[in-house]
Each structure stands twice: as structure tokens, then as C-alpha cells.
Amino acid sequence: MSLEALRPSPLVEQAAQRLRDQITGGHWPVGTKLPGETTLAKTLGVGRSTVREAVRALAGAGLVQPRQGSGVFVIATEPAEDWPARLRRAAVADVYEVRMMVEVQAARLAAERRTEADAAALRAALDGRRDAWSGGDNAAFVDADIALHAAVVDAAHNPVLADLFAEFVPALRQGLIELVELLGLHDRDPVHGEARHAELVAAVVGGDGEAASRTLQAELESTLRELLER
């Protein structure tokens, strides 16, 4: 594989792609020092600033690493996969296990930090979950269930926890809808999880962190077992 002069058009993207091809194609193995900016700019037919931006893009993808005073070195031959993409590719049960670890501790914090506004939001979300279940729409029920759990996480008042929980939702939603349908839960359980979710809300609102985490742990473990047995 040889480098060729580039066509005018988004040059940074073209330069980054051409350099990426050299790396992923094995022309520059891990540990190799890239040619200098001047050499790359001349070979590719672009300015040094374009090369600099292209290298920055490769660094962001986890392929190269600039080292002060030494140059730019190849550190991987495949781009790093971002977190949302990794979650989309993961098994639902695997994502659920991690969600459980995060959310159980969030429930404990929520019981310590909830405000009156949080308490009102939790009660409203519990009512919404109940209404969605009686409505018979599986997707609407899963969305309402997730909304209740999100309200618990929000009551912990930790934006990192809230953002992390939000990242799990797209990876979990369809799998949970399919689980409800597969198990025929509307036929076999007319009040699916109502009592335990009511206990969870009561524990958080009442400031009982131990009860909140214990109740949520039991609820999530029950669903995880169903996912693993599918």
C-alpha cells in the first residue's frame, strides 16, 4: 500500500482515512513512529495543518499517541470502540448485570439525598408504570418502567450516575420488550412487579437506603434470571 496525493475536498478526513489505512493495513505496525509532518504533508499533497488535524483524529480514535519531543507513534491497529457502540453490541444480560451494580448503589444514595420534588417524581413515575401495565402496550410499559428507575437514579443527584444509566437504556429497551412478550407476562401476572416497585419508592421517599438497595437488588435479580433463562 502506498500513499498518494489527495483530491481537494474534506482534506482532513481524507488524510486521516489514508493514514488510518496505512495503520490498519499493517504498513505501520504498533510501535512504529510516523513520518514527520513535513514528510506526510508533501506525500499527501496537503498542508502541515491538515496533517496535524488528521493525526489528532487518529489519536482520538486510539490509533496513535504523540510523545513530546519524540514524535507520533502507532499504539493500536484497530480504532477504539466508543462506549455506546460497545453497549449496542453487548448481550442484554451483560449490560443488565452492570446496570444492576450501578443502580442498586444509586438507590441507596437516592434515599439519602431525595428532595420533595424527587418524591413527587417517584410517585408520579410509579403511577405511570401502573397505568402503562394496565394499558397492555409492552413497549409503553417498558418505557414507563425505565422512567421509574431513572427517577430513582435522578434522586441520587449525581450527574455521572444519571448519564451512565441513560447510556444503558438503548441497549436494554428492546431486550426488555422482547422479554415481556416472550414470557407472556400480561397473561400470567396482572400486577407485574407492582408491590416491589411500590416498596422501592416508599424506601427512597422514607430515607431508608438499606431497604431501597435491598428491594431494588431483589427486583433486578429477578429480571436478570429471566433474561439468562431465555
PDB file of C-alpha atoms in Angstrom:
ATOM      1  CA  MET A   1       0.000   0.000   0.000  1.00  0.00           C
ATOM      2  CA  SER A   2       1.426   3.387  -0.983  1.00  0.00           C
ATOM      3  CA  LEU A   3       0.410   6.908  -0.133  1.00  0.00           C
ATOM      4  CA  GLU A   4      -0.975   9.053  -2.936  1.00  0.00           C
ATOM      5  CA  ALA A   5      -1.711  12.747  -3.320  1.00  0.00           C
ATOM      6  CA  LEU A   6      -5.233  13.664  -2.206  1.00  0.00           C
ATOM      7  CA  ARG A   7      -8.094  15.238  -4.101  1.00  0.00           C
ATOM      8  CA  PRO A   8      -9.275  18.650  -2.849  1.00  0.00           C
ATOM      9  CA  SER A   9     -12.407  18.120  -0.678  1.00  0.00           C
ATOM     10  CA  PRO A  10     -12.574  17.491   3.011  1.00  0.00           C
ATOM     11  CA  LEU A  11      -8.811  17.092   3.202  1.00  0.00           C
ATOM     12  CA  VAL A  12      -8.531  16.391   6.918  1.00  0.00           C
ATOM     13  CA  GLU A  13     -10.965  13.481   6.625  1.00  0.00           C
ATOM     14  CA  GLN A  14      -9.166  12.156   3.555  1.00  0.00           C
ATOM     15  CA  ALA A  15      -5.772  12.476   5.209  1.00  0.00           C
ATOM     16  CA  ALA A  16      -6.980  10.766   8.373  1.00  0.00           C
ATOM     17  CA  GLN A  17      -8.512   7.934   6.347  1.00  0.00           C
ATOM     18  CA  ARG A  18      -5.365   7.431   4.280  1.00  0.00           C
ATOM     19  CA  LEU A  19      -3.184   7.329   7.380  1.00  0.00           C
ATOM     20  CA  ARG A  20      -5.685   5.021   9.076  1.00  0.00           C
ATOM     21  CA  ASP A  21      -5.499   2.672   6.082  1.00  0.00           C
ATOM     22  CA  GLN A  22      -1.730   2.550   6.407  1.00  0.00           C
ATOM     23  CA  ILE A  23      -2.035   1.605  10.074  1.00  0.00           C
ATOM     24  CA  THR A  24      -4.868  -0.915   9.848  1.00  0.00           C
ATOM     25  CA  GLY A  25      -3.290  -2.443   6.720  1.00  0.00           C
ATOM     26  CA  GLY A  26      -0.096  -3.226   8.630  1.00  0.00           C
ATOM     27  CA  HIS A  27       2.180  -0.768   6.807  1.00  0.00           C
ATOM     28  CA  TRP A  28       2.906   0.926  10.129  1.00  0.00           C
ATOM     29  CA  PRO A  29       2.803  -1.727  12.899  1.00  0.00           C
ATOM     30  CA  VAL A  30       2.314  -0.949  16.588  1.00  0.00           C
ATOM     31  CA  GLY A  31       5.387   0.841  17.911  1.00  0.00           C
ATOM     32  CA  THR A  32       6.216   2.474  14.584  1.00  0.00           C
ATOM     33  CA  LYS A  33       6.973   6.165  14.552  1.00  0.00           C
ATOM     34  CA  LEU A  34       5.027   8.027  11.873  1.00  0.00           C
ATOM     35  CA  PRO A  35       6.936  10.139   9.357  1.00  0.00           C
ATOM     36  CA  GLY A  36       7.157  13.786  10.347  1.00  0.00           C
ATOM     37  CA  GLU A  37       4.527  16.372   9.492  1.00  0.00           C
ATOM     38  CA  THR A  38       6.586  17.834   6.656  1.00  0.00           C
ATOM     39  CA  THR A  39       7.119  14.431   5.034  1.00  0.00           C
ATOM     40  CA  LEU A  40       3.468  13.422   5.358  1.00  0.00           C
ATOM     41  CA  ALA A  41       2.277  16.794   4.078  1.00  0.00           C
ATOM     42  CA  LYS A  42       4.489  16.506   0.990  1.00  0.00           C
ATOM     43  CA  THR A  43       3.480  12.896   0.319  1.00  0.00           C
ATOM     44  CA  LEU A  44      -0.241  13.574   0.707  1.00  0.00           C
ATOM     45  CA  GLY A  45      -0.166  16.912  -1.068  1.00  0.00           C
ATOM     46  CA  VAL A  46      -1.654  18.887   1.800  1.00  0.00           C
ATOM     47  CA  GLY A  47      -0.534  21.456   4.315  1.00  0.00           C
ATOM     48  CA  ARG A  48       1.050  20.636   7.641  1.00  0.00           C
ATOM     49  CA  SER A  49      -2.020  21.923   9.495  1.00  0.00           C
ATOM     50  CA  THR A  50      -4.153  19.331   7.668  1.00  0.00           C
ATOM     51  CA  VAL A  51      -1.736  16.580   8.662  1.00  0.00           C
ATOM     52  CA  ARG A  52      -1.780  17.844  12.239  1.00  0.00           C
ATOM     53  CA  GLU A  53      -5.594  17.653  12.385  1.00  0.00           C
ATOM     54  CA  ALA A  54      -5.609  14.203  10.779  1.00  0.00           C
ATOM     55  CA  VAL A  55      -3.133  12.903  13.343  1.00  0.00           C
ATOM     56  CA  ARG A  56      -5.259  14.421  16.101  1.00  0.00           C
ATOM     57  CA  ALA A  57      -8.245  12.473  14.749  1.00  0.00           C
ATOM     58  CA  LEU A  58      -6.220   9.250  14.763  1.00  0.00           C
ATOM     59  CA  ALA A  59      -5.158   9.932  18.340  1.00  0.00           C
ATOM     60  CA  GLY A  60      -8.812  10.397  19.279  1.00  0.00           C
ATOM     61  CA  ALA A  61      -9.566   7.008  17.722  1.00  0.00           C
ATOM     62  CA  GLY A  62      -6.853   5.421  19.874  1.00  0.00           C
ATOM     63  CA  LEU A  63      -4.572   4.526  16.950  1.00  0.00           C
ATOM     64  CA  VAL A  64      -1.617   6.836  17.611  1.00  0.00           C
ATOM     65  CA  GLN A  65      -0.081   8.692  20.508  1.00  0.00           C
ATOM     66  CA  PRO A  66       2.004  11.868  20.262  1.00  0.00           C
ATOM     67  CA  ARG A  67       5.038  11.802  22.563  1.00  0.00           C
ATOM     68  CA  GLN A  68       6.527  15.122  23.491  1.00  0.00           C
ATOM     69  CA  GLY A  69       9.875  15.583  21.787  1.00  0.00           C
ATOM     70  CA  SER A  70       9.814  12.120  20.184  1.00  0.00           C
ATOM     71  CA  GLY A  71       7.103  12.151  17.534  1.00  0.00           C
ATOM     72  CA  VAL A  72       3.862  10.285  16.926  1.00  0.00           C
ATOM     73  CA  PHE A  73       3.761   6.522  17.456  1.00  0.00           C
ATOM     74  CA  VAL A  74       1.273   3.829  16.458  1.00  0.00           C
ATOM     75  CA  ILE A  75      -0.279   2.269  19.568  1.00  0.00           C
ATOM     76  CA  ALA A  76      -3.089   0.162  18.026  1.00  0.00           C
ATOM     77  CA  THR A  77      -4.097  -1.187  14.624  1.00  0.00           C
ATOM     78  CA  GLU A  78      -7.862  -1.047  15.223  1.00  0.00           C
ATOM     79  CA  PRO A  79      -9.823   2.056  16.258  1.00  0.00           C
ATOM     80  CA  ALA A  80     -11.060   2.103  19.830  1.00  0.00           C
ATOM     81  CA  GLU A  81     -14.775   1.303  20.024  1.00  0.00           C
ATOM     82  CA  ASP A  82     -16.782   4.008  21.745  1.00  0.00           C
ATOM     83  CA  TRP A  83     -18.934   3.187  24.770  1.00  0.00           C
ATOM     84  CA  PRO A  84     -22.376   3.449  23.113  1.00  0.00           C
ATOM     85  CA  ALA A  85     -21.237   1.156  20.291  1.00  0.00           C
ATOM     86  CA  ARG A  86     -19.853  -1.340  22.795  1.00  0.00           C
ATOM     87  CA  LEU A  87     -23.152  -1.356  24.681  1.00  0.00           C
ATOM     88  CA  ARG A  88     -25.145  -1.889  21.474  1.00  0.00           C
ATOM     89  CA  ARG A  89     -23.007  -4.920  20.649  1.00  0.00           C
ATOM     90  CA  ALA A  90     -23.133  -6.417  24.146  1.00  0.00           C
ATOM     91  CA  ALA A  91     -25.563  -9.093  25.284  1.00  0.00           C
ATOM     92  CA  VAL A  92     -28.570  -7.651  27.100  1.00  0.00           C
ATOM     93  CA  ALA A  93     -27.882  -9.786  30.180  1.00  0.00           C
ATOM     94  CA  ASP A  94     -24.303  -8.476  30.378  1.00  0.00           C
ATOM     95  CA  VAL A  95     -25.491  -4.874  30.221  1.00  0.00           C
ATOM     96  CA  TYR A  96     -28.164  -5.660  32.801  1.00  0.00           C
ATOM     97  CA  GLU A  97     -25.581  -7.004  35.254  1.00  0.00           C
ATOM     98  CA  VAL A  98     -23.637  -3.746  35.090  1.00  0.00           C
ATOM     99  CA  ARG A  99     -26.826  -1.704  35.292  1.00  0.00           C
ATOM    100  CA  MET A 100     -27.734  -3.595  38.450  1.00  0.00           C
ATOM    101  CA  MET A 101     -24.420  -2.810  40.126  1.00  0.00           C
ATOM    102  CA  VAL A 102     -24.805   0.876  39.350  1.00  0.00           C
ATOM    103  CA  GLU A 103     -28.482   1.258  40.134  1.00  0.00           C
ATOM    104  CA  VAL A 104     -28.522  -0.551  43.464  1.00  0.00           C
ATOM    105  CA  GLN A 105     -25.982   1.898  44.858  1.00  0.00           C
ATOM    106  CA  ALA A 106     -27.818   4.785  43.238  1.00  0.00           C
ATOM    107  CA  ALA A 107     -30.953   3.757  45.153  1.00  0.00           C
ATOM    108  CA  ARG A 108     -29.036   3.952  48.424  1.00  0.00           C
ATOM    109  CA  LEU A 109     -27.825   7.454  47.576  1.00  0.00           C
ATOM    110  CA  ALA A 110     -31.306   8.459  46.423  1.00  0.00           C
ATOM    111  CA  ALA A 111     -32.731   7.563  49.831  1.00  0.00           C
ATOM    112  CA  GLU A 112     -30.160   9.849  51.459  1.00  0.00           C
ATOM    113  CA  ARG A 113     -30.485  12.784  49.052  1.00  0.00           C
ATOM    114  CA  ARG A 114     -34.065  12.810  47.735  1.00  0.00           C
ATOM    115  CA  THR A 115     -35.970  16.059  47.855  1.00  0.00           C
ATOM    116  CA  GLU A 116     -39.687  16.689  47.954  1.00  0.00           C
ATOM    117  CA  ALA A 117     -39.583  17.211  44.207  1.00  0.00           C
ATOM    118  CA  ASP A 118     -37.876  13.837  43.809  1.00  0.00           C
ATOM    119  CA  ALA A 119     -40.522  12.192  45.985  1.00  0.00           C
ATOM    120  CA  ALA A 120     -43.278  13.648  43.807  1.00  0.00           C
ATOM    121  CA  ALA A 121     -41.486  12.499  40.653  1.00  0.00           C
ATOM    122  CA  LEU A 122     -41.111   8.977  42.047  1.00  0.00           C
ATOM    123  CA  ARG A 123     -44.792   8.720  42.962  1.00  0.00           C
ATOM    124  CA  ALA A 124     -45.796  10.007  39.535  1.00  0.00           C
ATOM    125  CA  ALA A 125     -43.463   7.540  37.825  1.00  0.00           C
ATOM    126  CA  LEU A 126     -44.906   4.681  39.898  1.00  0.00           C
ATOM    127  CA  ASP A 127     -48.414   5.692  38.827  1.00  0.00           C
ATOM    128  CA  GLY A 128     -47.224   5.905  35.234  1.00  0.00           C
ATOM    129  CA  ARG A 129     -45.774   2.415  35.400  1.00  0.00           C
ATOM    130  CA  ARG A 130     -49.044   1.044  36.825  1.00  0.00           C
ATOM    131  CA  ASP A 131     -51.106   2.769  34.139  1.00  0.00           C
ATOM    132  CA  ALA A 132     -48.819   1.558  31.337  1.00  0.00           C
ATOM    133  CA  TRP A 133     -49.069  -2.035  32.539  1.00  0.00           C
ATOM    134  CA  SER A 134     -52.855  -1.929  32.614  1.00  0.00           C
ATOM    135  CA  GLY A 135     -52.829  -0.389  29.131  1.00  0.00           C
ATOM    136  CA  GLY A 136     -51.386  -3.590  27.673  1.00  0.00           C
ATOM    137  CA  ASP A 137     -48.756  -1.962  25.437  1.00  0.00           C
ATOM    138  CA  ASN A 138     -45.464  -3.748  26.119  1.00  0.00           C
ATOM    139  CA  ALA A 139     -43.248  -1.004  24.716  1.00  0.00           C
ATOM    140  CA  ALA A 140     -45.102   1.674  26.688  1.00  0.00           C
ATOM    141  CA  PHE A 141     -44.779  -0.418  29.844  1.00  0.00           C
ATOM    142  CA  VAL A 142     -41.034  -0.916  29.420  1.00  0.00           C
ATOM    143  CA  ASP A 143     -40.608   2.831  28.832  1.00  0.00           C
ATOM    144  CA  ALA A 144     -42.633   3.592  31.974  1.00  0.00           C
ATOM    145  CA  ASP A 145     -40.656   1.052  33.986  1.00  0.00           C
ATOM    146  CA  ILE A 146     -37.379   2.577  32.814  1.00  0.00           C
ATOM    147  CA  ALA A 147     -38.720   6.036  33.646  1.00  0.00           C
ATOM    148  CA  LEU A 148     -39.359   4.946  37.238  1.00  0.00           C
ATOM    149  CA  HIS A 149     -35.866   3.549  37.581  1.00  0.00           C
ATOM    150  CA  ALA A 150     -34.454   6.708  36.008  1.00  0.00           C
ATOM    151  CA  ALA A 151     -36.345   8.742  38.616  1.00  0.00           C
ATOM    152  CA  VAL A 152     -34.622   6.740  41.357  1.00  0.00           C
ATOM    153  CA  VAL A 153     -31.213   7.387  39.788  1.00  0.00           C
ATOM    154  CA  ASP A 154     -32.009  11.089  39.333  1.00  0.00           C
ATOM    155  CA  ALA A 155     -32.874  11.332  43.033  1.00  0.00           C
ATOM    156  CA  ALA A 156     -29.261  10.398  43.822  1.00  0.00           C
ATOM    157  CA  HIS A 157     -28.275  13.826  42.437  1.00  0.00           C
ATOM    158  CA  ASN A 158     -25.120  12.521  40.799  1.00  0.00           C
ATOM    159  CA  PRO A 159     -24.977  13.594  37.132  1.00  0.00           C
ATOM    160  CA  VAL A 160     -22.406  10.937  36.257  1.00  0.00           C
ATOM    161  CA  LEU A 161     -24.710   8.184  37.546  1.00  0.00           C
ATOM    162  CA  ALA A 162     -27.631   9.687  35.637  1.00  0.00           C
ATOM    163  CA  ASP A 163     -25.630   9.855  32.414  1.00  0.00           C
ATOM    164  CA  LEU A 164     -24.356   6.295  32.866  1.00  0.00           C
ATOM    165  CA  PHE A 165     -27.878   4.991  33.411  1.00  0.00           C
ATOM    166  CA  ALA A 166     -29.042   6.840  30.293  1.00  0.00           C
ATOM    167  CA  GLU A 167     -26.330   5.083  28.280  1.00  0.00           C
ATOM    168  CA  PHE A 168     -27.740   1.693  29.320  1.00  0.00           C
ATOM    169  CA  VAL A 169     -31.297   2.439  28.187  1.00  0.00           C
ATOM    170  CA  PRO A 170     -30.944   1.975  24.392  1.00  0.00           C
ATOM    171  CA  ALA A 171     -29.067  -1.300  24.913  1.00  0.00           C
ATOM    172  CA  LEU A 172     -31.726  -2.641  27.308  1.00  0.00           C
ATOM    173  CA  ARG A 173     -35.038  -1.362  25.974  1.00  0.00           C
ATOM    174  CA  GLN A 174     -35.667  -3.743  23.062  1.00  0.00           C
ATOM    175  CA  GLY A 175     -34.435  -6.768  25.013  1.00  0.00           C
ATOM    176  CA  LEU A 176     -36.834  -5.991  27.861  1.00  0.00           C
ATOM    177  CA  ILE A 177     -39.754  -5.518  25.467  1.00  0.00           C
ATOM    178  CA  GLU A 178     -38.990  -8.894  23.920  1.00  0.00           C
ATOM    179  CA  LEU A 179     -38.760 -10.464  27.381  1.00  0.00           C
ATOM    180  CA  VAL A 180     -42.213  -9.196  28.378  1.00  0.00           C
ATOM    181  CA  GLU A 181     -43.659 -10.561  25.144  1.00  0.00           C
ATOM    182  CA  LEU A 182     -41.801 -13.868  25.284  1.00  0.00           C
ATOM    183  CA  LEU A 183     -42.887 -14.621  28.841  1.00  0.00           C
ATOM    184  CA  GLY A 184     -46.463 -13.525  28.239  1.00  0.00           C
ATOM    185  CA  LEU A 185     -46.338 -11.503  31.433  1.00  0.00           C
ATOM    186  CA  HIS A 186     -49.683  -9.815  30.878  1.00  0.00           C
ATOM    187  CA  ASP A 187     -51.389 -13.195  30.942  1.00  0.00           C
ATOM    188  CA  ARG A 188     -49.603 -14.632  33.936  1.00  0.00           C
ATOM    189  CA  ASP A 189     -49.042 -11.569  36.130  1.00  0.00           C
ATOM    190  CA  PRO A 190     -51.775  -8.897  36.244  1.00  0.00           C
ATOM    191  CA  VAL A 191     -49.767  -6.633  38.599  1.00  0.00           C
ATOM    192  CA  HIS A 192     -46.249  -7.289  37.372  1.00  0.00           C
ATOM    193  CA  GLY A 193     -43.737  -6.028  39.947  1.00  0.00           C
ATOM    194  CA  GLU A 194     -46.201  -3.535  41.421  1.00  0.00           C
ATOM    195  CA  ALA A 195     -45.622  -4.398  45.083  1.00  0.00           C
ATOM    196  CA  ARG A 196     -41.844  -4.414  44.865  1.00  0.00           C
ATOM    197  CA  HIS A 197     -41.686  -1.137  42.958  1.00  0.00           C
ATOM    198  CA  ALA A 198     -44.052   0.443  45.465  1.00  0.00           C
ATOM    199  CA  GLU A 199     -41.713  -0.766  48.236  1.00  0.00           C
ATOM    200  CA  LEU A 200     -38.759   0.761  46.387  1.00  0.00           C
ATOM    201  CA  VAL A 201     -40.438   4.149  46.092  1.00  0.00           C
ATOM    202  CA  ALA A 202     -41.528   4.041  49.735  1.00  0.00           C
ATOM    203  CA  ALA A 203     -37.988   3.215  50.860  1.00  0.00           C
ATOM    204  CA  VAL A 204     -36.416   6.030  48.843  1.00  0.00           C
ATOM    205  CA  VAL A 205     -39.038   8.571  49.912  1.00  0.00           C
ATOM    206  CA  GLY A 206     -38.735   7.383  53.517  1.00  0.00           C
ATOM    207  CA  GLY A 207     -34.954   7.775  53.505  1.00  0.00           C
ATOM    208  CA  ASP A 208     -34.224   4.076  54.102  1.00  0.00           C
ATOM    209  CA  GLY A 209     -31.180   3.421  51.942  1.00  0.00           C
ATOM    210  CA  GLU A 210     -30.729  -0.157  53.095  1.00  0.00           C
ATOM    211  CA  ALA A 211     -34.315  -1.091  52.233  1.00  0.00           C
ATOM    212  CA  ALA A 212     -34.137   0.756  48.912  1.00  0.00           C
ATOM    213  CA  SER A 213     -30.989  -1.037  47.773  1.00  0.00           C
ATOM    214  CA  ARG A 214     -32.208  -4.412  49.047  1.00  0.00           C
ATOM    215  CA  THR A 215     -35.580  -4.091  47.313  1.00  0.00           C
ATOM    216  CA  LEU A 216     -34.068  -2.960  44.038  1.00  0.00           C
ATOM    217  CA  GLN A 217     -31.442  -5.710  44.158  1.00  0.00           C
ATOM    218  CA  ALA A 218     -34.170  -8.335  44.505  1.00  0.00           C
ATOM    219  CA  GLU A 219     -36.211  -6.828  41.658  1.00  0.00           C
ATOM    220  CA  LEU A 220     -33.307  -6.563  39.234  1.00  0.00           C
ATOM    221  CA  GLU A 221     -32.000 -10.026  40.081  1.00  0.00           C
ATOM    222  CA  SER A 222     -35.427 -11.457  39.291  1.00  0.00           C
ATOM    223  CA  THR A 223     -35.425  -9.867  35.842  1.00  0.00           C
ATOM    224  CA  LEU A 224     -31.807 -10.881  35.219  1.00  0.00           C
ATOM    225  CA  ARG A 225     -32.710 -14.522  35.897  1.00  0.00           C
ATOM    226  CA  GLU A 226     -35.468 -14.259  33.300  1.00  0.00           C
ATOM    227  CA  LEU A 227     -33.021 -12.788  30.789  1.00  0.00           C
ATOM    228  CA  LEU A 228     -30.464 -15.542  31.388  1.00  0.00           C
ATOM    229  CA  GLU A 229     -33.084 -18.273  31.015  1.00  0.00           C
ATOM    230  CA  ARG A 230     -34.485 -17.015  27.717  1.00  0.00           C
TER     231      ARG A 230
END
